[in-house]
GROMACS .gro file of C-alpha atoms in nm:
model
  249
    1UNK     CA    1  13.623  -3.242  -3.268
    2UNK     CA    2  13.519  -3.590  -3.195
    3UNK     CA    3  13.259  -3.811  -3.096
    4UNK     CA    4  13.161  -4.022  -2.832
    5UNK     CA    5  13.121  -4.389  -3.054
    6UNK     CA    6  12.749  -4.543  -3.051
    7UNK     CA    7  12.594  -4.787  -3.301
    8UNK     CA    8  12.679  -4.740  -3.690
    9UNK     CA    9  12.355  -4.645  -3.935
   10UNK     CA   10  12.301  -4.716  -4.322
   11UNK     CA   11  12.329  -4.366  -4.533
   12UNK     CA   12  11.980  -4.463  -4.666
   13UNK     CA   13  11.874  -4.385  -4.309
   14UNK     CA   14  11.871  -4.011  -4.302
   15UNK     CA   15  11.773  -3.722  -4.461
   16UNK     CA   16  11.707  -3.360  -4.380
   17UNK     CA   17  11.399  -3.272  -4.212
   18UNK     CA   18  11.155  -3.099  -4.430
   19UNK     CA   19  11.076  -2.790  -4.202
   20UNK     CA   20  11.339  -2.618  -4.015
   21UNK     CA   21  11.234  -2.376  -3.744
   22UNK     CA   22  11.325  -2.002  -3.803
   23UNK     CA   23  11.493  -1.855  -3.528
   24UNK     CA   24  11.586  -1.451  -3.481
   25UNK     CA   25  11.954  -1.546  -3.397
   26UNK     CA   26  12.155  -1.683  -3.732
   27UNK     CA   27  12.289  -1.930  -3.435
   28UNK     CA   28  11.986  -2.049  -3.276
   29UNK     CA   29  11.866  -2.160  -3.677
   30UNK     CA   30  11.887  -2.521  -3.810
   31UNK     CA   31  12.042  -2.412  -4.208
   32UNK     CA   32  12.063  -2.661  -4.456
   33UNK     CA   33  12.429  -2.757  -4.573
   34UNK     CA   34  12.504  -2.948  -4.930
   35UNK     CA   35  12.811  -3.129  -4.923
   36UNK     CA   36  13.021  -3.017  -5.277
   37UNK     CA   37  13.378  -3.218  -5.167
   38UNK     CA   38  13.536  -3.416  -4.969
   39UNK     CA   39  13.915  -3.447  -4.921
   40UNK     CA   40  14.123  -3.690  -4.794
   41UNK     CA   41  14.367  -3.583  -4.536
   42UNK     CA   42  14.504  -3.859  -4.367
   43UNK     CA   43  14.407  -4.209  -4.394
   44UNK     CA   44  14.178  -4.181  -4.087
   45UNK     CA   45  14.080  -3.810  -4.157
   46UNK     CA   46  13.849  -3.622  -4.414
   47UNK     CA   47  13.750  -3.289  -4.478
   48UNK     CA   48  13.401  -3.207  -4.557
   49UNK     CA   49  13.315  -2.908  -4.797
   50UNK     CA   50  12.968  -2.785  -4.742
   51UNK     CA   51  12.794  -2.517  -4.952
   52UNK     CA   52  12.582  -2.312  -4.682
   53UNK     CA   53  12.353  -2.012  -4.845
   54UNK     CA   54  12.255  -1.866  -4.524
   55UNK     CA   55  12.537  -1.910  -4.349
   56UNK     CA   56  12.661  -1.555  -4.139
   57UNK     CA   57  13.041  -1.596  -4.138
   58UNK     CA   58  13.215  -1.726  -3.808
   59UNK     CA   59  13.557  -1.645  -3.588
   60UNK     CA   60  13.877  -1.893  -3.641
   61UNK     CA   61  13.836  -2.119  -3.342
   62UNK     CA   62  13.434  -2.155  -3.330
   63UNK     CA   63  13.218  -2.441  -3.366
   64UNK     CA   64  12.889  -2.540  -3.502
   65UNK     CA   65  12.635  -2.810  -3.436
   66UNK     CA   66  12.540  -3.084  -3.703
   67UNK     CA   67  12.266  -3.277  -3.700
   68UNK     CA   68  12.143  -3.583  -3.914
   69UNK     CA   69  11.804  -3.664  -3.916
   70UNK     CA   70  11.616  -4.002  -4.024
   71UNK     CA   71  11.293  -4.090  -4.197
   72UNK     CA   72  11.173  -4.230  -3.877
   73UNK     CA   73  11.226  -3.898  -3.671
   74UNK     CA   74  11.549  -4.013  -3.504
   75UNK     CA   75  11.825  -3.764  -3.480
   76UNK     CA   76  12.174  -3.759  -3.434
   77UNK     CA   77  12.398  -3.461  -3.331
   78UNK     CA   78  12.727  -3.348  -3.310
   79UNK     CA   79  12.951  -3.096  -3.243
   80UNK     CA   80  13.249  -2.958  -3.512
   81UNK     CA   81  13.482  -2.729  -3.491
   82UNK     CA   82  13.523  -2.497  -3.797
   83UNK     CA   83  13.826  -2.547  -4.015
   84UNK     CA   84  13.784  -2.281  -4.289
   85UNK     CA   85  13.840  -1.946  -4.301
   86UNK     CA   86  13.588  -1.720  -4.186
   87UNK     CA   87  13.527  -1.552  -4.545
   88UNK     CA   88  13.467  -1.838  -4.775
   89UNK     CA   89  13.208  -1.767  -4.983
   90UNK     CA   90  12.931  -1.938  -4.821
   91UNK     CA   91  13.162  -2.274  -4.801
   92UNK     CA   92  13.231  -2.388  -4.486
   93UNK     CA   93  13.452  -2.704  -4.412
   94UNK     CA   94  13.525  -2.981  -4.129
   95UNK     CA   95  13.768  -3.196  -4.091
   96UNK     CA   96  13.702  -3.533  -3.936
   97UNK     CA   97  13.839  -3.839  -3.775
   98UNK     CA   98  13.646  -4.165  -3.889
   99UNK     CA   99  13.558  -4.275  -3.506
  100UNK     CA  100  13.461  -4.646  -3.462
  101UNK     CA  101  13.098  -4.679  -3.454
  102UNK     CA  102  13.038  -4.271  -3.462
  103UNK     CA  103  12.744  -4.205  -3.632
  104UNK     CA  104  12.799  -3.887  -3.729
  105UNK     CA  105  13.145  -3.948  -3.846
  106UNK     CA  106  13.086  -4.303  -3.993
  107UNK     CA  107  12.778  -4.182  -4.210
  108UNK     CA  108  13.025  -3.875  -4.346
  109UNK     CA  109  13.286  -4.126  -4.425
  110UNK     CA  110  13.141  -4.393  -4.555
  111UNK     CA  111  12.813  -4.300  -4.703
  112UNK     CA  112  12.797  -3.970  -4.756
  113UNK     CA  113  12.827  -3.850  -5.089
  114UNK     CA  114  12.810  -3.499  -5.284
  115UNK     CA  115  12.514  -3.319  -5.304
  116UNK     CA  116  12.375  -3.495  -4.999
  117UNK     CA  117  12.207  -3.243  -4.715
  118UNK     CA  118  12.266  -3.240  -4.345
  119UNK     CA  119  12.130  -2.933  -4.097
  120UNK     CA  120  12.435  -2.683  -3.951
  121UNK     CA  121  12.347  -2.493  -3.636
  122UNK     CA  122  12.585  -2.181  -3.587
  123UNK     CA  123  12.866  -2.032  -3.480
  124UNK     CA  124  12.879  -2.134  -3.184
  125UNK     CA  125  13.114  -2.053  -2.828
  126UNK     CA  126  13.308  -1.709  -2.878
  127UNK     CA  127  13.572  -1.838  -2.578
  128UNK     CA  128  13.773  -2.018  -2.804
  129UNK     CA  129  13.722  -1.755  -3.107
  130UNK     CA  130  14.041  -1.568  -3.225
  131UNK     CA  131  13.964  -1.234  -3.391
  132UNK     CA  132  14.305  -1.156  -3.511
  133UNK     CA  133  14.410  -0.865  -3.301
  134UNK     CA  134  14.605  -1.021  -3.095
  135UNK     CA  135  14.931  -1.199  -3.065
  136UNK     CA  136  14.842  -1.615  -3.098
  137UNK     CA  137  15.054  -1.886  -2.946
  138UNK     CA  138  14.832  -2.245  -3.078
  139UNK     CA  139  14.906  -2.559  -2.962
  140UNK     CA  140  14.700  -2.821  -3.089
  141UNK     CA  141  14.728  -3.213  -3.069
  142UNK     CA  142  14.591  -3.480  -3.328
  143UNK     CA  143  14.244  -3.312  -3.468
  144UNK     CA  144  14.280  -3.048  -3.213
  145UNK     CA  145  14.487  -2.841  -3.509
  146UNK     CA  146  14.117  -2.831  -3.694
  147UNK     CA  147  14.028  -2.463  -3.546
  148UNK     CA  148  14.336  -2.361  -3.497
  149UNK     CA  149  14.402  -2.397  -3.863
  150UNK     CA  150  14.127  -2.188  -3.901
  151UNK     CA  151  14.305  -1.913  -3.736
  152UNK     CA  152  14.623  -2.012  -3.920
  153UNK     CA  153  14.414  -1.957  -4.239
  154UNK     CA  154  14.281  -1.651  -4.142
  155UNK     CA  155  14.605  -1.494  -4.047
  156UNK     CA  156  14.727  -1.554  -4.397
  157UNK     CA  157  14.441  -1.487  -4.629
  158UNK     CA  158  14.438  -1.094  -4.481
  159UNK     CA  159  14.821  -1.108  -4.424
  160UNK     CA  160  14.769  -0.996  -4.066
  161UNK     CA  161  15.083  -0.835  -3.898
  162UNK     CA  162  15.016  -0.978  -3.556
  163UNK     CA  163  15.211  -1.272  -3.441
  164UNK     CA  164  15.108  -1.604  -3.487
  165UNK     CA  165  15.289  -1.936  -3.441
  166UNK     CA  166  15.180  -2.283  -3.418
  167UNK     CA  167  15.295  -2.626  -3.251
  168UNK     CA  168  15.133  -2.878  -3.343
  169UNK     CA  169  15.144  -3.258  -3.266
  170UNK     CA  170  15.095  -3.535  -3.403
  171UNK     CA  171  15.161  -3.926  -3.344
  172UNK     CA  172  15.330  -3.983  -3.723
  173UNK     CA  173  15.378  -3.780  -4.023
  174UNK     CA  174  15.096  -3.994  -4.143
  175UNK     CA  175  14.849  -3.856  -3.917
  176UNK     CA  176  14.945  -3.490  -3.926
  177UNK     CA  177  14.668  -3.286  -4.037
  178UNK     CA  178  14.728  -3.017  -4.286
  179UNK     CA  179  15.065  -3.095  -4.374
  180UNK     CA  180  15.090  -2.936  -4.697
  181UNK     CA  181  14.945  -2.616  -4.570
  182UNK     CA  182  15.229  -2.536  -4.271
  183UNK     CA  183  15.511  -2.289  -4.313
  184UNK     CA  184  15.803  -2.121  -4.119
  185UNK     CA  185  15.569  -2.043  -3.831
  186UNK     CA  186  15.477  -2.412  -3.733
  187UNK     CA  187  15.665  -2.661  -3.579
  188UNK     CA  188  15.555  -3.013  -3.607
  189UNK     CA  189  15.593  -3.265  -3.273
  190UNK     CA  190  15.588  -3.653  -3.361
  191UNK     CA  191  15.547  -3.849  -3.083
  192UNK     CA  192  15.582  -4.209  -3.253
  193UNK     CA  193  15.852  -4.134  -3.503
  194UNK     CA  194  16.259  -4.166  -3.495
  195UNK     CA  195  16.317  -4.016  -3.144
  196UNK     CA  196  15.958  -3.921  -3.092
  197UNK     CA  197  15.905  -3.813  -2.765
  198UNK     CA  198  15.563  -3.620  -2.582
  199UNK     CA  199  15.555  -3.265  -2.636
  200UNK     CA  200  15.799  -3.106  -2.408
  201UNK     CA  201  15.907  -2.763  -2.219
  202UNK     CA  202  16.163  -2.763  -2.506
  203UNK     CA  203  15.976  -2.688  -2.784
  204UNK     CA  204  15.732  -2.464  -2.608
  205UNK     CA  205  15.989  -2.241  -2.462
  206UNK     CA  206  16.206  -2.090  -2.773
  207UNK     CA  207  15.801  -1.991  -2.895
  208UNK     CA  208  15.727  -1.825  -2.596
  209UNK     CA  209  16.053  -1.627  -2.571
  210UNK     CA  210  16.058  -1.548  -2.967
  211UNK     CA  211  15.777  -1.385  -3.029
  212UNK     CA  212  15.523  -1.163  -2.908
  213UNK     CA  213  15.553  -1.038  -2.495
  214UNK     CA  214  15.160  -1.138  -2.492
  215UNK     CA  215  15.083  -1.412  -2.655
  216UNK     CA  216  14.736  -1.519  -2.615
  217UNK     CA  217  14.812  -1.899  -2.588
  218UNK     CA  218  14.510  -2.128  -2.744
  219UNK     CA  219  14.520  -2.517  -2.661
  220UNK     CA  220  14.315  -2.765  -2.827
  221UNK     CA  221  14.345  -3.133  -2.820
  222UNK     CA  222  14.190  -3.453  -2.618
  223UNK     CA  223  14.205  -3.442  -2.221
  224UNK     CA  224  14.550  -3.536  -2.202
  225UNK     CA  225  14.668  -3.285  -2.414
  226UNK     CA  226  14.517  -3.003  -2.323
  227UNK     CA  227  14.617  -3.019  -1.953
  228UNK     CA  228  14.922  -3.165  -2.008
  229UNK     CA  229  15.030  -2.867  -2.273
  230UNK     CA  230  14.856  -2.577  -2.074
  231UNK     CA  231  15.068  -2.689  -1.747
  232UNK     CA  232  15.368  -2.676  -1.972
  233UNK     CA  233  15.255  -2.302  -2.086
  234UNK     CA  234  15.179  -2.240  -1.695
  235UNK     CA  235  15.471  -2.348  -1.604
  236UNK     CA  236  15.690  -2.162  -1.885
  237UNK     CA  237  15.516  -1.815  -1.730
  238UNK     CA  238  15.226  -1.809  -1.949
  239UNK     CA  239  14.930  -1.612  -1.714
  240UNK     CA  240  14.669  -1.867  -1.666
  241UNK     CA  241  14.418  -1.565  -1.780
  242UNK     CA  242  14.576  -1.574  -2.116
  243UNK     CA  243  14.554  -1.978  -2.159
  244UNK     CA  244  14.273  -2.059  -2.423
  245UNK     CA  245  14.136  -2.463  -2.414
  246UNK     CA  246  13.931  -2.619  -2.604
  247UNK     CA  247  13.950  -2.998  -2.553
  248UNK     CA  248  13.730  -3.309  -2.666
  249UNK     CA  249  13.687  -3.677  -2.535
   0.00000   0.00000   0.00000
């Protein structure tokens, strides 16, 4: 997910609170989360390995909270949708645009370094949250792919029999997320390549009519995407009860 941009601070600047405030609910409680690795997706996008001892396990699709905090009290927050797999060990990861001025994102990015600490707070939102026991129709755009490839991820680690396919756009093949990671059941939208052209009733339709007769559709993506591809599912037949969004801007 992203984050609304505001002024840029030096990685000197912050450093995890002492105390953290014990809570009865795993979500409610401020953990402390050691970055091990960081990958380079794309050239504006990371992902952020974090080593999290008391962390509970989480659905594909949720989100956490992070929060930075600085000698001087200050605090910064933000919230990230969940990339890996539910069962990973006490690893968790997040993928991240490098936002202009984000503070957040621009410490990660440019500062941050391994074995550095920042405070997690979650899961959080079960709306969005796929179990995998049900057929999944995901349609994410840009870093909107980040939880569903957390579903994808899950499907295939416990070689689920339930349906799942993936669309997924992107502006380039530059930019697409994940690229290495997709298979037979996602199909890739460039929007600003050869005869790149917006996601369309054309490539929605054959997934709706191929698989599963009730797909739980799950849309993630900025404002524009999100309502333009859940009118496309509405208008394709999907029930509006069955439409999943998650959307960020």
């Amino acid at each position: 997910m992203t984050e609304t941009p505001t002024a840029s601070t030096p990685r000197t600047r912050f450093a995890v609170p002492g105390r953290i405030v014990a809570s009865n609910r795993a979500a409610a409680t401020w953990q402390r989360a050691r970055l091990t690795d960081i990958r380079r997706e794309t050239p504006a996008a990371s992902t952020f390995r974090f080593a999290v001892p008391g962390w509970q396990g989480h659905l594909p699709g949720q989100h956490l909270m992070m929060r930075l905090t600085a000698e001087d009290g200050y605090t910064a927050q933000r919230h990230y949708s969940l990339a890996s797999a539910p069962d990973d060990s006490g690893h968790i990861e997040l993928t991240l645009d490098h936002v202009e001025g984000g503070e957040v994102s621009g410490y990660l990015h440019t500062l941050a370094r391994a074995g550095d600490e920042v405070e997690v707070r979650g899961p959080l939102s079960g709306f969005f949250a796929w179990p995998g026991d049900r057929p999944a129709l995901l349609l994410g755009g840009g870093s909107g792919v980040v939880p569903l490839i957390s579903m994808l991820r899950h499907h295939r680690r416990h070689r689920l029999d339930v349906p799942l396919r993936l669309l997924v756009s992107a502006r380039t093949r530059e930019e697409l997320l994940y690229a290495d990671e997709y298979g037979d059941e996602t199909t890739a939208v460039f929007t600003r390549e050869g005869e790149g052209r917006r996601l369309s009733a054309d490539h929605v339709a054959p997934l709706l009519a191929a698989g599963a007769p009730e797909w739980e559709a799950y849309v993630c993506g900025s404002n524009a995407f999100a309502e333009h591809a859940s009118r496309l599912l509405v208008d394709l037949g999907q029930p509006v009860d069955r439409i999943r969004i998650e959307r960020y801007g």
